[in-house]
Coordinates of N, CA and C in Angstrom, one line a residue:
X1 N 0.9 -1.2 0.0 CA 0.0 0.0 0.0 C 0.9 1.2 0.0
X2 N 0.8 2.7 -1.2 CA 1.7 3.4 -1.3 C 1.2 4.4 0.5
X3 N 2.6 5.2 0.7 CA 1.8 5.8 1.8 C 0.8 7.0 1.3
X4 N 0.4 7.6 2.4 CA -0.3 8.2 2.0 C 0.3 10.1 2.4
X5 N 1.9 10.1 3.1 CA 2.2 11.5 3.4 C 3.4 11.1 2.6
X6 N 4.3 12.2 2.7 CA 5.8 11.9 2.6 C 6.3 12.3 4.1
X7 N 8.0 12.6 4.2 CA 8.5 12.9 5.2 C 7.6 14.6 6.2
X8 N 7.9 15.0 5.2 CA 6.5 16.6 5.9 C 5.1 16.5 6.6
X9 N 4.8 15.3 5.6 CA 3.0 15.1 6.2 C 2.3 15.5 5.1
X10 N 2.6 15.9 3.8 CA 1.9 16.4 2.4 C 1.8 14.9 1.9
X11 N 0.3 15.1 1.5 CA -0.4 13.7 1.1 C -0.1 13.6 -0.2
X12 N 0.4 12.2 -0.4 CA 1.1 11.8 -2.0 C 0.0 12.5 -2.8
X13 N -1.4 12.5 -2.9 CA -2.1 13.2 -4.1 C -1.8 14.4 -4.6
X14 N -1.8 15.5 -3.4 CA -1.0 16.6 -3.4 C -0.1 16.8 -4.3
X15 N 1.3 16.0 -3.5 CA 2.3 15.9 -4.3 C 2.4 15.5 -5.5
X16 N 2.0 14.6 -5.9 CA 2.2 14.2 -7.2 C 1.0 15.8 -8.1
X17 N -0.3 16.2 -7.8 CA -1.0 17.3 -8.2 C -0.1 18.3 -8.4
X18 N 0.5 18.6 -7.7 CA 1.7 19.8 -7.6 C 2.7 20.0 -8.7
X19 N 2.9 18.4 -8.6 CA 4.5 18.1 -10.0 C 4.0 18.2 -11.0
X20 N 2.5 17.5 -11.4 CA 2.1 17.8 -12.9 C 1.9 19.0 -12.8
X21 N 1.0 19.7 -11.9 CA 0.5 20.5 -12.5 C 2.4 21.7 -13.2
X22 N 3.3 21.8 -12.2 CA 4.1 22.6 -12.6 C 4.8 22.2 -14.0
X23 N 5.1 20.9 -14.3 CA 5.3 20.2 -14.9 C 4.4 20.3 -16.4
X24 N 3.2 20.2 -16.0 CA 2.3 20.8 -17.6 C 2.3 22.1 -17.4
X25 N 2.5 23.2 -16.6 CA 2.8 24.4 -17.1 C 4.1 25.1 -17.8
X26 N 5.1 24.1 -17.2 CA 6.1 24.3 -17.9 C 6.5 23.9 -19.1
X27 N 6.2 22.3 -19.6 CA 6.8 21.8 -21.1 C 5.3 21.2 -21.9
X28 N 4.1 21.7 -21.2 CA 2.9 21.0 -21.7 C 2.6 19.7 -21.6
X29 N 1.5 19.2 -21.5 CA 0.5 18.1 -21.1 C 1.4 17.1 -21.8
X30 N 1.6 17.1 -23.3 CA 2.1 15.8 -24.1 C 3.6 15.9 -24.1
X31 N 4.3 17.0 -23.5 CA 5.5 17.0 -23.4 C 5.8 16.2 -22.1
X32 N 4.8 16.0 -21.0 CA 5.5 15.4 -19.6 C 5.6 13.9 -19.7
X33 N 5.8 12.9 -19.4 CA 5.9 11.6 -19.3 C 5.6 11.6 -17.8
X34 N 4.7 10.3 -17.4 CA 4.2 9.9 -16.1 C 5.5 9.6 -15.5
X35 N 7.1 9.1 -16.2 CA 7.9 9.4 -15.0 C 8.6 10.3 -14.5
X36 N 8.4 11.7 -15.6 CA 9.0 13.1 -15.2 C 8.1 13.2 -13.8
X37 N 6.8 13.0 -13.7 CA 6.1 13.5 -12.6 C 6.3 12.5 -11.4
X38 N 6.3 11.4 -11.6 CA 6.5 10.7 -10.3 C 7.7 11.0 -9.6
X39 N 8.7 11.4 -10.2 CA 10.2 11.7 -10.2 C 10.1 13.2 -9.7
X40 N 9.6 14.1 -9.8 CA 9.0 15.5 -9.2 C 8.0 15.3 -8.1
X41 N 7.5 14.5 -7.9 CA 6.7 14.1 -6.6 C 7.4 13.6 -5.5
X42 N 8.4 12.8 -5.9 CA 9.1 12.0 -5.1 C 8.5 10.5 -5.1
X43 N 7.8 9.9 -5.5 CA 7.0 8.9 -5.3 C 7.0 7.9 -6.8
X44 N 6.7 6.2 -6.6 CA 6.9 5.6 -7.4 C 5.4 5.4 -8.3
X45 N 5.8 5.0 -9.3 CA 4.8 4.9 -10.5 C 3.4 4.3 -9.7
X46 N 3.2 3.5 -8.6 CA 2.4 2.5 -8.6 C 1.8 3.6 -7.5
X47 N 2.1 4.9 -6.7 CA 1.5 5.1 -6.0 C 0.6 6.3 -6.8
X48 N 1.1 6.8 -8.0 CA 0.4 7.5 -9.1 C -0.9 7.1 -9.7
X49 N -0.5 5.7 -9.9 CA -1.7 4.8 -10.1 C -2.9 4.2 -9.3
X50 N -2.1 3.9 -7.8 CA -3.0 4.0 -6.8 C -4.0 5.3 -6.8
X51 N -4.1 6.4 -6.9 CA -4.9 7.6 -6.5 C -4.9 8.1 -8.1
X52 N -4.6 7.7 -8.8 CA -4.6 8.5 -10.1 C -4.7 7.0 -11.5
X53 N -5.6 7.2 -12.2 CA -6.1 6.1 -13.2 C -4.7 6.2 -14.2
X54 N -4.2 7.6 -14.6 CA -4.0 7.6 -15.9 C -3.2 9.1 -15.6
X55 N -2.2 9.5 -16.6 CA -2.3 11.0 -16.7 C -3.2 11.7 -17.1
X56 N -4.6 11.3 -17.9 CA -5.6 12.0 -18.4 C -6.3 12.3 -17.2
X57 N -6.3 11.4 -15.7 CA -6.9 11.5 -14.5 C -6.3 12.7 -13.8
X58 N -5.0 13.0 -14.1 CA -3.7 13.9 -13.2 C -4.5 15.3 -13.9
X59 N -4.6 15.7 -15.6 CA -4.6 17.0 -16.3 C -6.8 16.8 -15.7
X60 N -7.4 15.8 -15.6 CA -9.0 16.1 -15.5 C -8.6 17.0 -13.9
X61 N -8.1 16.5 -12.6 CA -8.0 16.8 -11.2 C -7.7 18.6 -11.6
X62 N -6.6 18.9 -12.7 CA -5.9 19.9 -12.3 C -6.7 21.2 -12.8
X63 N -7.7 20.3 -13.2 CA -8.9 21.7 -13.7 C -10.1 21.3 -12.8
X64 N -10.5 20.3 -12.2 CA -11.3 19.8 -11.5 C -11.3 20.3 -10.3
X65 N -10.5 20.5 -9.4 CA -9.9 21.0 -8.7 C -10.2 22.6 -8.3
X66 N -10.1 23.5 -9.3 CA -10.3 24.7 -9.2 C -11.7 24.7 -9.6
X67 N -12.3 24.1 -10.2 CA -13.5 24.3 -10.7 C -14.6 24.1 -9.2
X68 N -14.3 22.6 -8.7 CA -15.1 22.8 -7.3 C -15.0 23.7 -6.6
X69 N -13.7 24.5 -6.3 CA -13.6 25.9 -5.4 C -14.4 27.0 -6.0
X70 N -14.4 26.9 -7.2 CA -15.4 28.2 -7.6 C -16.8 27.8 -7.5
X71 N -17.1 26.8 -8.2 CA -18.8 26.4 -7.3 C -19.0 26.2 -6.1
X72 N -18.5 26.7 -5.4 CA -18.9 26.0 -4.0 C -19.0 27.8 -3.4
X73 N -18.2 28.6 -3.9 CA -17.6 29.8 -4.2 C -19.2 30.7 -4.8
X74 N -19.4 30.3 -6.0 CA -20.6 30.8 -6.6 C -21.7 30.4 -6.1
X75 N -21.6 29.3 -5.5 CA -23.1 28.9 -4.5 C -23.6 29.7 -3.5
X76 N -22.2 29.9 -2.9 CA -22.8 30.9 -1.6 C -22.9 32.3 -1.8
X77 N -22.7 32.8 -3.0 CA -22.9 34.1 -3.2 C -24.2 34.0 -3.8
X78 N -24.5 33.0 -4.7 CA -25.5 32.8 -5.3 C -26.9 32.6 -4.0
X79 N -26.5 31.9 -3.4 CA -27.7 31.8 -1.8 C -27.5 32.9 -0.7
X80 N -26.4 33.8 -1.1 CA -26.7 34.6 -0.1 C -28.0 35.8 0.4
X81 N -28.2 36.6 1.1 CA -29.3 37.4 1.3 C -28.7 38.1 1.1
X82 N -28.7 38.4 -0.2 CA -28.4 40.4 -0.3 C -28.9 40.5 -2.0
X83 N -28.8 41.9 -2.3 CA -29.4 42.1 -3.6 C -29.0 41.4 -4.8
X84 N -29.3 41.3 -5.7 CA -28.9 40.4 -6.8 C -27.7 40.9 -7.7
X85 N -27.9 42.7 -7.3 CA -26.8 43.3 -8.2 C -25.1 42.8 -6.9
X86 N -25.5 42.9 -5.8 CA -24.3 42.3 -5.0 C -23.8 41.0 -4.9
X87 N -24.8 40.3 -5.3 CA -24.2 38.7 -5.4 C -23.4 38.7 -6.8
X88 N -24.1 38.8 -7.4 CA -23.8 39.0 -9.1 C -22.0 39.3 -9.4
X89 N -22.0 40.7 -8.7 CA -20.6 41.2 -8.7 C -19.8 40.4 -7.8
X90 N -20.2 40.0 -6.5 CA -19.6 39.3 -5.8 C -18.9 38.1 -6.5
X91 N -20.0 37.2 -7.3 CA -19.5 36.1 -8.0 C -18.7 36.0 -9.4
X92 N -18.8 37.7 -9.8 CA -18.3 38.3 -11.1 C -16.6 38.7 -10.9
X93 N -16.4 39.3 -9.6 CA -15.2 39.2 -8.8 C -14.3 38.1 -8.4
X94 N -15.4 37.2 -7.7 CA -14.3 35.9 -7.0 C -13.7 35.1 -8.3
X95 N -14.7 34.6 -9.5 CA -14.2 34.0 -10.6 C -12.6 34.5 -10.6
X96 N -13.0 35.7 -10.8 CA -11.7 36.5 -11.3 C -10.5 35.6 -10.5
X97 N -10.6 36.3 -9.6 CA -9.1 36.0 -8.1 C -9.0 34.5 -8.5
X98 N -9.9 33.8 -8.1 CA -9.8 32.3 -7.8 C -9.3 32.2 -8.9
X99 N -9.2 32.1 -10.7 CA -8.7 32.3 -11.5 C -6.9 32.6 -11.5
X100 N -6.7 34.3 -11.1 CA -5.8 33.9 -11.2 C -5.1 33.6 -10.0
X101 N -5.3 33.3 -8.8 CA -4.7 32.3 -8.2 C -4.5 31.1 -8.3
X102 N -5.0 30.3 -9.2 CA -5.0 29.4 -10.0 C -4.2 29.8 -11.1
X103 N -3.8 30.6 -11.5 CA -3.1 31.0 -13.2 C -2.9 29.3 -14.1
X104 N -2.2 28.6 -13.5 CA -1.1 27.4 -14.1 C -2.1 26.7 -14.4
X105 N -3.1 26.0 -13.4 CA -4.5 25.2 -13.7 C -5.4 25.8 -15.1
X106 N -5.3 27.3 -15.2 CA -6.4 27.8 -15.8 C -5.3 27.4 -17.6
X107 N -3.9 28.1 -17.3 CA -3.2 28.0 -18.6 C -3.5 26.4 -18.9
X108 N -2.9 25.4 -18.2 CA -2.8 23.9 -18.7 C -3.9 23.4 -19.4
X109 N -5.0 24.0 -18.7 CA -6.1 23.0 -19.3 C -7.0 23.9 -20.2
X110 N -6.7 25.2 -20.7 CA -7.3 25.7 -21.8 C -6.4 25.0 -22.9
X111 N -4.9 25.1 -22.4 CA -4.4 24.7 -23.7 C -3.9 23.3 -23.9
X112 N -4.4 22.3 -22.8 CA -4.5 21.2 -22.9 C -6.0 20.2 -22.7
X113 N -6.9 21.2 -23.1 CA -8.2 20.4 -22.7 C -8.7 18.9 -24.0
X114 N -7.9 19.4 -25.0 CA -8.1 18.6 -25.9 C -7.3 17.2 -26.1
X115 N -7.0 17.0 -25.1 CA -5.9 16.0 -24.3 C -6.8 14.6 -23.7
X116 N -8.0 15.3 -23.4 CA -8.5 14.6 -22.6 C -9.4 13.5 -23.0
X117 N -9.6 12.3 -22.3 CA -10.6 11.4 -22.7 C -12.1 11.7 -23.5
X118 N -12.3 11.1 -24.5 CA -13.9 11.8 -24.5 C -14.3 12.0 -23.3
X119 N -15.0 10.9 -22.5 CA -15.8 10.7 -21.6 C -15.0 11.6 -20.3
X120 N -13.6 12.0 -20.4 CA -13.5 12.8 -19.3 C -13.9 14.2 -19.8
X121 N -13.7 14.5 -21.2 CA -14.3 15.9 -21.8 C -15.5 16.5 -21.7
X122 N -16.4 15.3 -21.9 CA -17.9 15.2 -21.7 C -17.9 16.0 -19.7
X123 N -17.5 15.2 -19.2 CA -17.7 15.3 -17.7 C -17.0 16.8 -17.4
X124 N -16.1 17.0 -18.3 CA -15.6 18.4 -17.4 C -16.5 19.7 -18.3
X125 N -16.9 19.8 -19.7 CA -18.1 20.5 -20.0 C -19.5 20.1 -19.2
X126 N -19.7 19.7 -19.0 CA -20.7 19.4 -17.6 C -20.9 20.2 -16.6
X127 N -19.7 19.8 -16.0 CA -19.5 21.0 -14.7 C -19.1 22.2 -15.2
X128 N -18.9 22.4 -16.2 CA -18.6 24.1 -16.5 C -20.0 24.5 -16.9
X129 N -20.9 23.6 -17.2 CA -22.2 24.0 -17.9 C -23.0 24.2 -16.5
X130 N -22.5 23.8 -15.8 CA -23.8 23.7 -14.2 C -23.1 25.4 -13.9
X131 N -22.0 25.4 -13.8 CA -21.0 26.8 -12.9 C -21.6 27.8 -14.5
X132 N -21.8 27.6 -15.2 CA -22.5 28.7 -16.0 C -23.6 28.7 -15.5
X133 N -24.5 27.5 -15.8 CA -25.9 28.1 -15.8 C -26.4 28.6 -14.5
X134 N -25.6 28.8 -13.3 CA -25.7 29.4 -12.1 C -25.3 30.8 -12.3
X135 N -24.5 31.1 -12.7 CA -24.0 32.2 -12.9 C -25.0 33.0 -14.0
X136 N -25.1 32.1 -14.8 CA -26.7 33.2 -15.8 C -28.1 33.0 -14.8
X137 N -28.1 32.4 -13.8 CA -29.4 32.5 -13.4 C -29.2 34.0 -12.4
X138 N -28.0 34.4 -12.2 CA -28.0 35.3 -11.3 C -28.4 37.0 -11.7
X139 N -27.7 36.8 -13.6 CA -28.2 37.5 -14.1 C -29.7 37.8 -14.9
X140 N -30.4 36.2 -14.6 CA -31.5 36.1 -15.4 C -32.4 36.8 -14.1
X141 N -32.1 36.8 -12.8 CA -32.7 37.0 -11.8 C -32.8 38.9 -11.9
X142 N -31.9 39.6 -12.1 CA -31.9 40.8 -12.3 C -32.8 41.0 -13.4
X143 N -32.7 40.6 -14.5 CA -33.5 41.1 -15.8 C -34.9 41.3 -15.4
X144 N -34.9 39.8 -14.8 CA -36.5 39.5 -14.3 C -37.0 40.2 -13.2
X145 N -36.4 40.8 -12.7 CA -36.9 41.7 -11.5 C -36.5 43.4 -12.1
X146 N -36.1 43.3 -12.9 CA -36.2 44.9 -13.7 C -34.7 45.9 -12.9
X147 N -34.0 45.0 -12.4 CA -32.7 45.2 -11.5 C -31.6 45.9 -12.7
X148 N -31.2 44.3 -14.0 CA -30.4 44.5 -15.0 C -31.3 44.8 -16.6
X149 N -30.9 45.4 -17.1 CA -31.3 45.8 -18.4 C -31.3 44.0 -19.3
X150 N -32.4 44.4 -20.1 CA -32.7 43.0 -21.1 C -32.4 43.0 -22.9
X151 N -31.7 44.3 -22.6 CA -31.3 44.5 -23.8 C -30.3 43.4 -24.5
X152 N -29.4 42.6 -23.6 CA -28.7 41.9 -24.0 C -29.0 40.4 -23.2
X153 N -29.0 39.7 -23.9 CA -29.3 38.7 -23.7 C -28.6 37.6 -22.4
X154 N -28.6 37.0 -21.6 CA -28.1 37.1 -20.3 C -27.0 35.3 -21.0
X155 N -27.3 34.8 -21.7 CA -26.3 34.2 -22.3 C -24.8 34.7 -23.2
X156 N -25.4 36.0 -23.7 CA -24.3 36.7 -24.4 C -23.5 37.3 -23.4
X157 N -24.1 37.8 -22.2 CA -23.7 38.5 -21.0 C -22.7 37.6 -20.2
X158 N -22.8 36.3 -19.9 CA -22.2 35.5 -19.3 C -20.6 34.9 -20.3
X159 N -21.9 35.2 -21.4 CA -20.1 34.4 -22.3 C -19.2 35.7 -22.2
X160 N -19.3 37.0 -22.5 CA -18.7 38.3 -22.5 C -17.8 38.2 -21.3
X161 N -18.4 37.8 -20.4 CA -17.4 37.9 -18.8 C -16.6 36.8 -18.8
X162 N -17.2 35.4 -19.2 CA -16.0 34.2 -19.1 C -15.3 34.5 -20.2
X163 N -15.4 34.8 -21.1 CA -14.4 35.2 -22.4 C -13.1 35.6 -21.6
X164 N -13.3 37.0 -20.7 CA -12.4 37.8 -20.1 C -11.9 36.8 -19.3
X165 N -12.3 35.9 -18.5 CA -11.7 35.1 -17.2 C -10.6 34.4 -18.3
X166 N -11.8 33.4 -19.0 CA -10.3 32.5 -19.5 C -9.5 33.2 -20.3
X167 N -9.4 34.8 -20.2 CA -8.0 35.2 -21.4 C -6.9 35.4 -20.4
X168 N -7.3 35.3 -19.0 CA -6.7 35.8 -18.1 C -4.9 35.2 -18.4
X169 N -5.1 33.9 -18.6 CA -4.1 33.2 -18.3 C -3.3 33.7 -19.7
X170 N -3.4 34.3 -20.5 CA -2.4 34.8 -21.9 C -2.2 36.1 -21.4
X171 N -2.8 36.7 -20.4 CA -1.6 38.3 -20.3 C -1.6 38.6 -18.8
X172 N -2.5 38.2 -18.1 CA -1.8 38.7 -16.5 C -0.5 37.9 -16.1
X173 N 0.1 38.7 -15.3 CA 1.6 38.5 -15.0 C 1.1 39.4 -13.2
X174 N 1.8 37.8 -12.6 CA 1.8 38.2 -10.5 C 2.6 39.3 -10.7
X175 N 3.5 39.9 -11.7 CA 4.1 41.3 -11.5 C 4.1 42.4 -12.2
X176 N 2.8 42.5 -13.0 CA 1.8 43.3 -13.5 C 1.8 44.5 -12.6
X177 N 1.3 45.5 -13.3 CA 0.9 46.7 -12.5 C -1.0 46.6 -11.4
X178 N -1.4 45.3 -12.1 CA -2.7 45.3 -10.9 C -2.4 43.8 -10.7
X179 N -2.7 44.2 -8.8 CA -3.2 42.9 -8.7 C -4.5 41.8 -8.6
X180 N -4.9 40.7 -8.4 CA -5.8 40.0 -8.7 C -7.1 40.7 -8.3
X181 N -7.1 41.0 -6.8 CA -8.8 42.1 -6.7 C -8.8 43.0 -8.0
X182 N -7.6 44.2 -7.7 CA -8.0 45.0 -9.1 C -8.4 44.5 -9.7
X183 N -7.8 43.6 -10.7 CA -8.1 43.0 -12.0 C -9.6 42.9 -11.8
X184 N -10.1 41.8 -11.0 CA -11.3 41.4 -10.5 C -12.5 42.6 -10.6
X185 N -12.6 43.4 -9.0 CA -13.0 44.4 -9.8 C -13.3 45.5 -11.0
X186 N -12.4 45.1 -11.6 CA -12.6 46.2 -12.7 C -13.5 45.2 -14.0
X187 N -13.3 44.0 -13.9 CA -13.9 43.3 -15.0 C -15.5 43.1 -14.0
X188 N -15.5 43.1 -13.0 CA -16.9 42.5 -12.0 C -17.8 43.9 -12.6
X189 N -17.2 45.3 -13.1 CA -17.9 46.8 -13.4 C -18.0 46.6 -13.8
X190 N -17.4 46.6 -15.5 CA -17.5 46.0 -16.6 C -18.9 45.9 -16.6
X191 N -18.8 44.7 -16.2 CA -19.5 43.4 -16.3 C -21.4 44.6 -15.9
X192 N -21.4 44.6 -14.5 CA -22.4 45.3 -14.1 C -22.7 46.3 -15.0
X193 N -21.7 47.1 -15.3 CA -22.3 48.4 -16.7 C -22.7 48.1 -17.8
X194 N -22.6 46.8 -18.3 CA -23.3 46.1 -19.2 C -24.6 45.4 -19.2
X195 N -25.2 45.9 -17.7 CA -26.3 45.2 -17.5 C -26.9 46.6 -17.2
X196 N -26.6 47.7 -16.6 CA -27.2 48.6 -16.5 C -28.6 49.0 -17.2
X197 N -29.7 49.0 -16.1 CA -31.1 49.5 -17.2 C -30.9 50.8 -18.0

């Protein structure tokens, strides 16, 4: 049975998540071999396999991963008690940060999503389609209560904002002149001025 820490106490999943993920940020998905990463984890092939199917299982986690933090993220803004224009931004904001505090997850699997199993492709459009249609209900919620303007269609509205999230990862730089709230902010107004009645 592989363990399940190393010498620190960081659980082999972790570790080995950590090595791909830096590992596909740096020479790309079809550039890594499963023993560059086990060899970056510190751990042997069989414990990769233990908690991980496949490398297509290693690149599905490394977007899977971020993806649960933002739904779980957009839920509670989505349930919270406050106006619709405040959740809205709220959730129009956090995308952002969580994004790029994620930067490496967001680069790998835009530009390695085509990597992936059908049936894992299927499953991760799935969950991007649930974390959208939550996110247009927030805006369909404003139209419908006479909050956001209906001039624009609250599908075109959502794609306009995620357009901006996933470009994030081809030009912000951690040593940019803004950091991640700015950024956030200023795309979460955007975003709101576009809905304006």
């Amino acid at each position: 049975m592989p363990r399940t820490t190393d010498g620190d106490g960081t659980p082999v999943p972790q570790r080995l998540l950590a090595a791909a993920t830096r590992l596909f940020a740096e020479r790309g998905y079809d550039r890594t071999s499963v023993q560059e990463i086990v060899e970056a984890a510190g751990v042997t092939k069989g414990a990769l396999y233990h908690y991980f199917g496949s490398k297509d299982d290693l690149l599905h986690e490394v977007y899977a991963r971020v993806l649960r933090i933002q739904q779980e993220r957009l839920d509670a803004f989505a349930g919270a008690d406050a106006p619709v224009e405040e959740r809205l931004r709220g959730a129009a904001a956090d995308v952002v940060v969580t994004t790029i505090d994620n930067l490496d997850d967001a680069m790998i699997f835009f530009r390695s999503m085509h990597h992936l199993s059908p049936e894992k492709n299927k499953q991760v459009r799935a969950e991007r389609r649930r974390y959208h249609e939550r996110f247009r209900a927030l805006v369909e919620e404003g139209q419908e209560t006479g909050v956001f303007s209906t001039a624009t269609p609250a599908d075109l509205v959502v794609d306009y904002h995620f357009g901006s999230v996933h470009h994030l990862s081809t030009w912000y730089r951690p040593d940019g002149p803004m950091g991640p709230q700015e950024v956030a902010d200023h795309l979460a107004d955007l975003l709101l001025r576009a809905l304006r009645p």
